[in-house]
Coordinates of C-alpha atoms and ligand atoms in Angstrom, one line a residue:
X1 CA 0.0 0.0 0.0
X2 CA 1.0 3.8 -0.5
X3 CA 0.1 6.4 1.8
X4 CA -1.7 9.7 0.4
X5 CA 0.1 12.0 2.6
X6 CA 3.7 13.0 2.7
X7 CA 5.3 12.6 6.1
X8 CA 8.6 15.2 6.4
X9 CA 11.3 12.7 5.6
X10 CA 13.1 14.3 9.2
X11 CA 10.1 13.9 10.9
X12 CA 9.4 9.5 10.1
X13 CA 13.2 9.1 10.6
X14 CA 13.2 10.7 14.1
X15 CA 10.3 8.9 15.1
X16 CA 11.6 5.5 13.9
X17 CA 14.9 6.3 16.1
X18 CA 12.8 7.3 19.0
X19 CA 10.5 4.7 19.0
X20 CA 13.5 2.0 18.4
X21 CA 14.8 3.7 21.6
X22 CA 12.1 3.2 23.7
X23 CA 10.6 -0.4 23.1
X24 CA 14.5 -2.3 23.0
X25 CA 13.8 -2.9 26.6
X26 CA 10.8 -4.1 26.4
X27 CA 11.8 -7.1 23.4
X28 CA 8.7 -7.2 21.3
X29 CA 8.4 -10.4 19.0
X30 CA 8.8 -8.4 15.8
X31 CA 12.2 -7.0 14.8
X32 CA 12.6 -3.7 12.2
X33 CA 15.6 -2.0 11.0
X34 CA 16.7 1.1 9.0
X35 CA 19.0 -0.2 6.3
X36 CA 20.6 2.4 3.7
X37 CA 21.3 1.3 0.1
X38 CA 24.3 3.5 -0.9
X39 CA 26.9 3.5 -4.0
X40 CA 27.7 5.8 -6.9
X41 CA 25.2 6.8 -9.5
X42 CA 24.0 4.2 -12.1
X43 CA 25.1 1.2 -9.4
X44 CA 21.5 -0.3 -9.8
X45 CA 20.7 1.0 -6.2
X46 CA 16.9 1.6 -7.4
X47 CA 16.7 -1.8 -9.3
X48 CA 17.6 -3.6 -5.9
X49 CA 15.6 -1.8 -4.2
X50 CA 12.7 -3.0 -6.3
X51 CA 13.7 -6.3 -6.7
X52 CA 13.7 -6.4 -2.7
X53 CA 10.6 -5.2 -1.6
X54 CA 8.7 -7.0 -4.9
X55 CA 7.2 -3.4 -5.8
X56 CA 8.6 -0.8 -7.9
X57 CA 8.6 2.2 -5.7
X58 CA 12.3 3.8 -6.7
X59 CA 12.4 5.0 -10.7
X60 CA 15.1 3.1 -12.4
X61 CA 17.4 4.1 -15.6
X62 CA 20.1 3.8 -18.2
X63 CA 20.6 7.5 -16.9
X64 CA 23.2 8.6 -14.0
X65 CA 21.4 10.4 -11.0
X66 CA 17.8 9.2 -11.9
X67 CA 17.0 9.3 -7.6
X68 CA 16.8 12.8 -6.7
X69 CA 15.3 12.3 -3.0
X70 CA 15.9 10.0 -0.5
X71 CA 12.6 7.3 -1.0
X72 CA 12.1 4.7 2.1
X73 CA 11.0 0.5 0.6
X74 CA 9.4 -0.9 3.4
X75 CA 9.5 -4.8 3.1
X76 CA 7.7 -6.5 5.7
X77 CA 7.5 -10.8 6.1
X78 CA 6.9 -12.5 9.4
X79 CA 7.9 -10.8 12.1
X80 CA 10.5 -8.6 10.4
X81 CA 10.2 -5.5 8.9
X82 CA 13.5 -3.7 6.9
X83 CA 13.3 -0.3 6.1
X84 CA 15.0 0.3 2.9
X85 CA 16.4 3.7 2.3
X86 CA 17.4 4.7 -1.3
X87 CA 19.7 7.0 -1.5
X88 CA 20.6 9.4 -4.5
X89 CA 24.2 8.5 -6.2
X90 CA 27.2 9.8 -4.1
X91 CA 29.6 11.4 -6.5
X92 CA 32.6 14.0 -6.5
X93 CA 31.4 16.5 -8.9
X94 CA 29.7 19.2 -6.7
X95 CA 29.7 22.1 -8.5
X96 CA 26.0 22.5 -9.4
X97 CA 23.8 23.1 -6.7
X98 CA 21.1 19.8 -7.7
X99 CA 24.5 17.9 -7.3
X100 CA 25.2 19.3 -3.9
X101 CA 22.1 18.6 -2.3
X102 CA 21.6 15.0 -3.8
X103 CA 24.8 14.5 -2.4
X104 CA 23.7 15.9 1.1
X105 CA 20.4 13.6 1.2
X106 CA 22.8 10.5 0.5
X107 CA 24.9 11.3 2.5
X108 CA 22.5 11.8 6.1
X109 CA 21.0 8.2 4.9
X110 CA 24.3 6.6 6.3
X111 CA 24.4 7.6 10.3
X112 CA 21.8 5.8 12.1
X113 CA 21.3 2.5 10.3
X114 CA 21.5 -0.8 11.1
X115 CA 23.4 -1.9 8.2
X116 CA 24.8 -0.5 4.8
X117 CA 24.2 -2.3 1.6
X118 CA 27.5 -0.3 -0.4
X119 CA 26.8 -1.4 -4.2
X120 CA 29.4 -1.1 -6.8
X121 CA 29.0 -2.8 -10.0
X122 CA 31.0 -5.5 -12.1
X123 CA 34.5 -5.7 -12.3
X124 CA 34.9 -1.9 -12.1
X125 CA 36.4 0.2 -9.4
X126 CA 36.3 4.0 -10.0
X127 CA 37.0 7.5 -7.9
X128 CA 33.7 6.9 -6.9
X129 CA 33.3 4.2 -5.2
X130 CA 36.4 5.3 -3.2
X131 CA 34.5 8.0 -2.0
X132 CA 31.8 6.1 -0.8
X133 CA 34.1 3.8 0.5
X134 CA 35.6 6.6 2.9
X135 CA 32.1 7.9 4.0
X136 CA 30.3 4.4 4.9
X137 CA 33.4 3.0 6.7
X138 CA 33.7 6.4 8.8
X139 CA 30.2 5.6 9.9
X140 CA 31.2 3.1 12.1
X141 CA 27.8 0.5 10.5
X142 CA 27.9 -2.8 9.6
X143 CA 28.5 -3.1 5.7
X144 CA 27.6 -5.5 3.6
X145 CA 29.3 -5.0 0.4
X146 CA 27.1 -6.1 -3.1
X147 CA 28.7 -6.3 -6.3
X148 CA 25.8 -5.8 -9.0
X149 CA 25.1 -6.7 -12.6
X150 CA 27.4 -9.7 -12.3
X151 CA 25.4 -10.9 -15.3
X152 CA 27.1 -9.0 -17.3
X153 CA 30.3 -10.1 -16.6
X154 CA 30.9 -12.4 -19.3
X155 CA 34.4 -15.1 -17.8
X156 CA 32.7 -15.4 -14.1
X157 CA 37.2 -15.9 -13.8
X158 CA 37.6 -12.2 -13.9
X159 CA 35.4 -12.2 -10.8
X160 CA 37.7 -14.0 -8.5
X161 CA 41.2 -11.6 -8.7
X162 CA 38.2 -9.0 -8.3
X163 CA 36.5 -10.0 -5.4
X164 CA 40.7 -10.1 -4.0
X165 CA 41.2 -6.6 -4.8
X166 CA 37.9 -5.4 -2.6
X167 CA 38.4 -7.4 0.1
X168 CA 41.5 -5.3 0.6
X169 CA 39.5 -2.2 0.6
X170 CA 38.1 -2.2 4.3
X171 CA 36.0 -4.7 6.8
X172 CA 33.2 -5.9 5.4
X173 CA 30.5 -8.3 6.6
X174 CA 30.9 -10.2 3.0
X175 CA 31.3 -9.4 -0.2
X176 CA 28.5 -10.5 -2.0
X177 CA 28.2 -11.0 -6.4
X178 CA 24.5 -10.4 -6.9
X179 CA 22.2 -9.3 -9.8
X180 CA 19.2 -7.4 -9.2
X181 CA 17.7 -7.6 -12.8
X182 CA 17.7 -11.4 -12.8
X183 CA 16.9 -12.0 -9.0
X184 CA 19.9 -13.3 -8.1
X185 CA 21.6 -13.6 -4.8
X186 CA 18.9 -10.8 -3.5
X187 CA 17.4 -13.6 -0.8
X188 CA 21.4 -13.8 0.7
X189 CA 20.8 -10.2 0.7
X190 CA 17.3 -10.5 2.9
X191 CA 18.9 -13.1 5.2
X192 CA 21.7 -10.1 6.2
X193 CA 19.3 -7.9 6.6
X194 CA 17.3 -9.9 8.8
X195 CA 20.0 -11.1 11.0
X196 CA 21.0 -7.2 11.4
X197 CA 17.1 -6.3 12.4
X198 CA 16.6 -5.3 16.4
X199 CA 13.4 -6.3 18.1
X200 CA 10.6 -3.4 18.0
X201 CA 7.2 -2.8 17.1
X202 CA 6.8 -2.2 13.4
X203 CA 7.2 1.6 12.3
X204 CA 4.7 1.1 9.8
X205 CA 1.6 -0.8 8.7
X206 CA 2.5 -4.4 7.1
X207 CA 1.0 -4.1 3.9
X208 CA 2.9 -0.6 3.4
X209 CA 5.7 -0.8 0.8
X210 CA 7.0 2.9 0.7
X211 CA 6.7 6.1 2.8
X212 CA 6.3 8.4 -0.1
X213 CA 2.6 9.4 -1.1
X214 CA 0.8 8.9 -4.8
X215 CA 1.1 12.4 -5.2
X216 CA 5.2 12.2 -4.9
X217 CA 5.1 8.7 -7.2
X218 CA 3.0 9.9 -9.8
X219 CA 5.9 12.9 -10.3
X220 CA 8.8 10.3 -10.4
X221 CA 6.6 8.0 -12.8
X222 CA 7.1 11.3 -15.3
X223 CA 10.5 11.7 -14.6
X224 CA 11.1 8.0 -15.5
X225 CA 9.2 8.2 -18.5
X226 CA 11.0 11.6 -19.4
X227 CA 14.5 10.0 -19.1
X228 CA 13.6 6.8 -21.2
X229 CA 11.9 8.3 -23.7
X230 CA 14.7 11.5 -24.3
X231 CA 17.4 9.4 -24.3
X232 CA 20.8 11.7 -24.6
X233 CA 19.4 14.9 -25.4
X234 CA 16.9 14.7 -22.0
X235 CA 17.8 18.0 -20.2
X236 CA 19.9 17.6 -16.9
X237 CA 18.3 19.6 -14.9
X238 CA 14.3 18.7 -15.9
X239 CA 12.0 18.6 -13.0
X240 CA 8.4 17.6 -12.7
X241 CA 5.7 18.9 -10.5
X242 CA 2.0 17.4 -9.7
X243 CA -0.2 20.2 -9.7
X244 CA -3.2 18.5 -8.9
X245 CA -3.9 15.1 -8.1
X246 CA -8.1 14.1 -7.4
X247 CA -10.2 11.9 -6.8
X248 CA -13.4 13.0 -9.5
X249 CA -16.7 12.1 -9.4
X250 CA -16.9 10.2 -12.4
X251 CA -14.6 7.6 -10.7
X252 CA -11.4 9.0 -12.4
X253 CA -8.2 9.8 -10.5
X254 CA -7.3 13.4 -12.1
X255 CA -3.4 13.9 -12.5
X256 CA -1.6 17.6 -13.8
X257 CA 1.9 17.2 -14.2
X258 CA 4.1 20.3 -15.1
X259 CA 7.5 19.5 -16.6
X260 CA 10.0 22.4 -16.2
X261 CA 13.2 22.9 -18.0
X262 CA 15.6 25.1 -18.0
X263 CA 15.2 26.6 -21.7
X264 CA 13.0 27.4 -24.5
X265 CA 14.8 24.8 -27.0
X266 CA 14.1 22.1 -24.4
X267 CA 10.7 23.0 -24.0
X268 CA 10.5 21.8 -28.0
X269 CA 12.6 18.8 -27.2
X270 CA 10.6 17.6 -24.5
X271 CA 7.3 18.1 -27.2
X272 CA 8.6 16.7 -30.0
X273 CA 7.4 17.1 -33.5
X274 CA 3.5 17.6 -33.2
X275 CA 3.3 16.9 -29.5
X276 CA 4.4 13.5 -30.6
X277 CA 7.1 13.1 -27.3
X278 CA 5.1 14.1 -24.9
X279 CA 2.0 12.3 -25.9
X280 CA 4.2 9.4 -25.3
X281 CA 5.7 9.9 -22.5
X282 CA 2.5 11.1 -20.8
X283 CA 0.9 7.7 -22.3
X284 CA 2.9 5.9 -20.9
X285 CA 3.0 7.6 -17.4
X286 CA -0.6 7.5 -17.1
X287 CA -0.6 3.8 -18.0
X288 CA 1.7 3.1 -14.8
X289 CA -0.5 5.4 -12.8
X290 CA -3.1 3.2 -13.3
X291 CA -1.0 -0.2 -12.3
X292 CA 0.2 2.3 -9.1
X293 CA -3.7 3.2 -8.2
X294 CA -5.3 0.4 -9.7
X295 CA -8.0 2.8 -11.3
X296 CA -8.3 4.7 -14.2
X297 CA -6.3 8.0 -14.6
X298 CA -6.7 10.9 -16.5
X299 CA -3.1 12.6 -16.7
X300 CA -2.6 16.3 -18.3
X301 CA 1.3 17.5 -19.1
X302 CA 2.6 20.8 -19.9
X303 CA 5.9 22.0 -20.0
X304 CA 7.0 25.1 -18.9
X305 CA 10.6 27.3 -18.9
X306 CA 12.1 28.0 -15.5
X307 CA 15.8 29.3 -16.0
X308 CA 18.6 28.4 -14.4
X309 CA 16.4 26.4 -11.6
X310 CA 19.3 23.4 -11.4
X311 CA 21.8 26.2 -9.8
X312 CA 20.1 27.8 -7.3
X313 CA 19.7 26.3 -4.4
X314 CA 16.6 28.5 -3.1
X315 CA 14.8 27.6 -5.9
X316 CA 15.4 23.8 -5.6
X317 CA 14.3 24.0 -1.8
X318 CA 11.1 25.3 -3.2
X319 CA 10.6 22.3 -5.1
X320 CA 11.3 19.7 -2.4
X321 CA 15.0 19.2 -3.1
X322 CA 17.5 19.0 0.3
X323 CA 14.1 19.4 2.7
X324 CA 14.4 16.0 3.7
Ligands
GTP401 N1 22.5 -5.9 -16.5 C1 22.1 -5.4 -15.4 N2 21.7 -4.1 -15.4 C2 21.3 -3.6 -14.2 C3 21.3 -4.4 -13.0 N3 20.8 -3.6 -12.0 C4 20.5 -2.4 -12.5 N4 20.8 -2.4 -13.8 C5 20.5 -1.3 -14.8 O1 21.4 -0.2 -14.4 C6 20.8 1.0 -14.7 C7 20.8 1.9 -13.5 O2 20.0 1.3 -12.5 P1 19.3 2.2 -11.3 O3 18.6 1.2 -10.4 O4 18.6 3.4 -11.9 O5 20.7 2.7 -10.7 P2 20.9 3.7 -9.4 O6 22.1 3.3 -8.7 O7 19.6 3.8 -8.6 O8 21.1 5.1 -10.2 P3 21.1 6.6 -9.6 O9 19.7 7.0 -9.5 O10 21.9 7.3 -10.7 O11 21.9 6.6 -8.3 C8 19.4 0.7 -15.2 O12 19.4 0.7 -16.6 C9 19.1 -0.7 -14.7 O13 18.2 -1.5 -15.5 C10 21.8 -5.8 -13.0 O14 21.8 -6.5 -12.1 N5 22.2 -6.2 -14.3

């Protein structure tokens, strides 16, 4: 289930601290957990997210820096309940202010967990992943290191001198080869997770799989649609706002999206030749809406021109970015 309401991202992770606080002593049956996926951009933090809690809830693409905000996956079975955080990419270039508070809202994910799930991907080791390196072993949490997308490594071999070089890099819990397109290794995953998961009354609800509202979803279902169907020339910087989202009378959720980019010549990229990109994307958006709400949606777009938005940090805050 998805809750309609927003809670302040400060506010559920100060209650969920407090509230872990105060019932340790008295051992409830159930155990829960905070547990913070972190890694540079493109890792395939999103993808295991979904793949984890069975439910997409975290937009996913070929794109670096798809996750903007910091989006909880709450996967509950038995008596345990893991709270997921997803974290936007960590990376070194901070000189636009979008980058700087992405980086910010990755970064505050990491004190306070039970455990870290650092991601890197393949054989690959880059600047990157050094600097997440330093921040999640300065936390002083448990970390379970994931290599990703070992389905694309083509001789397994290549793996082994691999898995060598990272055990080097710093104490880990294990370092685990995993895929989280094709499913694989993710219930090792769960079974760290559990074993890392203190006894407490469940934060939230069992059938809940996210703390984010429809409203908040229904924006990143645009944003997702924007970056796959855009490709290379999608603008950076493009945001997306829900204007209104209503229940009608007729039975009909009613969804306005505004797209805002940063100049005119995006505005006609984002169109396309007769409206023909934005129909699509919009199609397709409203189409996921409707597998989201299980009802039928009707979902207006317009794009609109707000300059130099991505480096201007007031501006950002306005629209939700480094509140959390
Ligand atoms: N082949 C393969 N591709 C994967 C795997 N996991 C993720 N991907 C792909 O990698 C790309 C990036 O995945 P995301 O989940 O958006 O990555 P992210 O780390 O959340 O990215 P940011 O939002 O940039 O931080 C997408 O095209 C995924 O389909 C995997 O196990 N195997």
């Amino acid at each position: 289930m998805i809750p309609e309401n927003d809670k302040s991202q400060d506010e559920i992770f100060e209650s969920i601290l407090s509230e872990s606080l105060e019932l340790n002593h008295e051992a409830p049956d159930t155990h829960c957990g905070m547990i913070a996926i972190v890694g540079r951009p493109n890792v395939g933090k999103s993808t295991l997210l979904n793949e984890i809690i069975e439910q997409k809830v975290s937009i996913t693409s070929r794109k670096p820096q798809t996750t903007r905000h910091r989006i909880m996956g709450i996967h509950t079975e038995d008596k345990y309940q893991a709270i997921y955080i997803d974290t936007p990419g960590l990376h070194i270039d901070e000189k636009r202010a979008i980058n700087r508070l992405m980086n910010r809202a990755a970064s505050s994910s990491i004190g306070d967990v039970e455990l870290i799930l650092f991601l890197v991907e393949g054989t690959h080791w880059t600047e990157d992943d050094e600097m997440v390196l330093n921040k999640v072993m300065l936390s002083g949490t448990p970390v379970l290191l994931v290599i990703n997308k070992v389905d694309l490594v083509k001789d397994k071999e290549e793996l082994l001198p691999h898995l060598e070089f990272l055990s080097q890099k710093g104490k880990f819990l294990d370092i685990l080869p995993v895929s989280a397109t094709k499913g694989k290794n993710i219930d090792v995953i769960k079974k760290h997770v559990r074993e890392h998961l203190e006894p407490c009354e469940f934060y939230f609800p069992e059938d809940y799989v996210t703390d984010r509202s429809m409203r908040f979803l229904a924006a990143e279902i645009i944003r997702e649609k924007l970056m796959r169907f855009m490709g290379d020339e999608l603008p950076y910087s493009i945001t997306v706002e829900i204007e209104q989202f209503k229940w009608q009378d007729n039975g009909v959720w009613q969804v306005n999206g505004l797209i805002l980019v940063e100049r005119e010549t995006q505005k006609r990229m984002v169109i396309g030749n007769k409206g023909e990109k934005l129909k699509t994307i919009g199609r397709e958006a409203r189409k996921d809406m409707e597998t989201m709400l299980d009802n039928k949606v009707f979902l207006e777009l317009w794009v609109k021109v707000k300059s130099g938005w991505a480096d201007d940090e007031r501006a950002l805050r306005s629209l939700g970015y480094g509140s959390e």
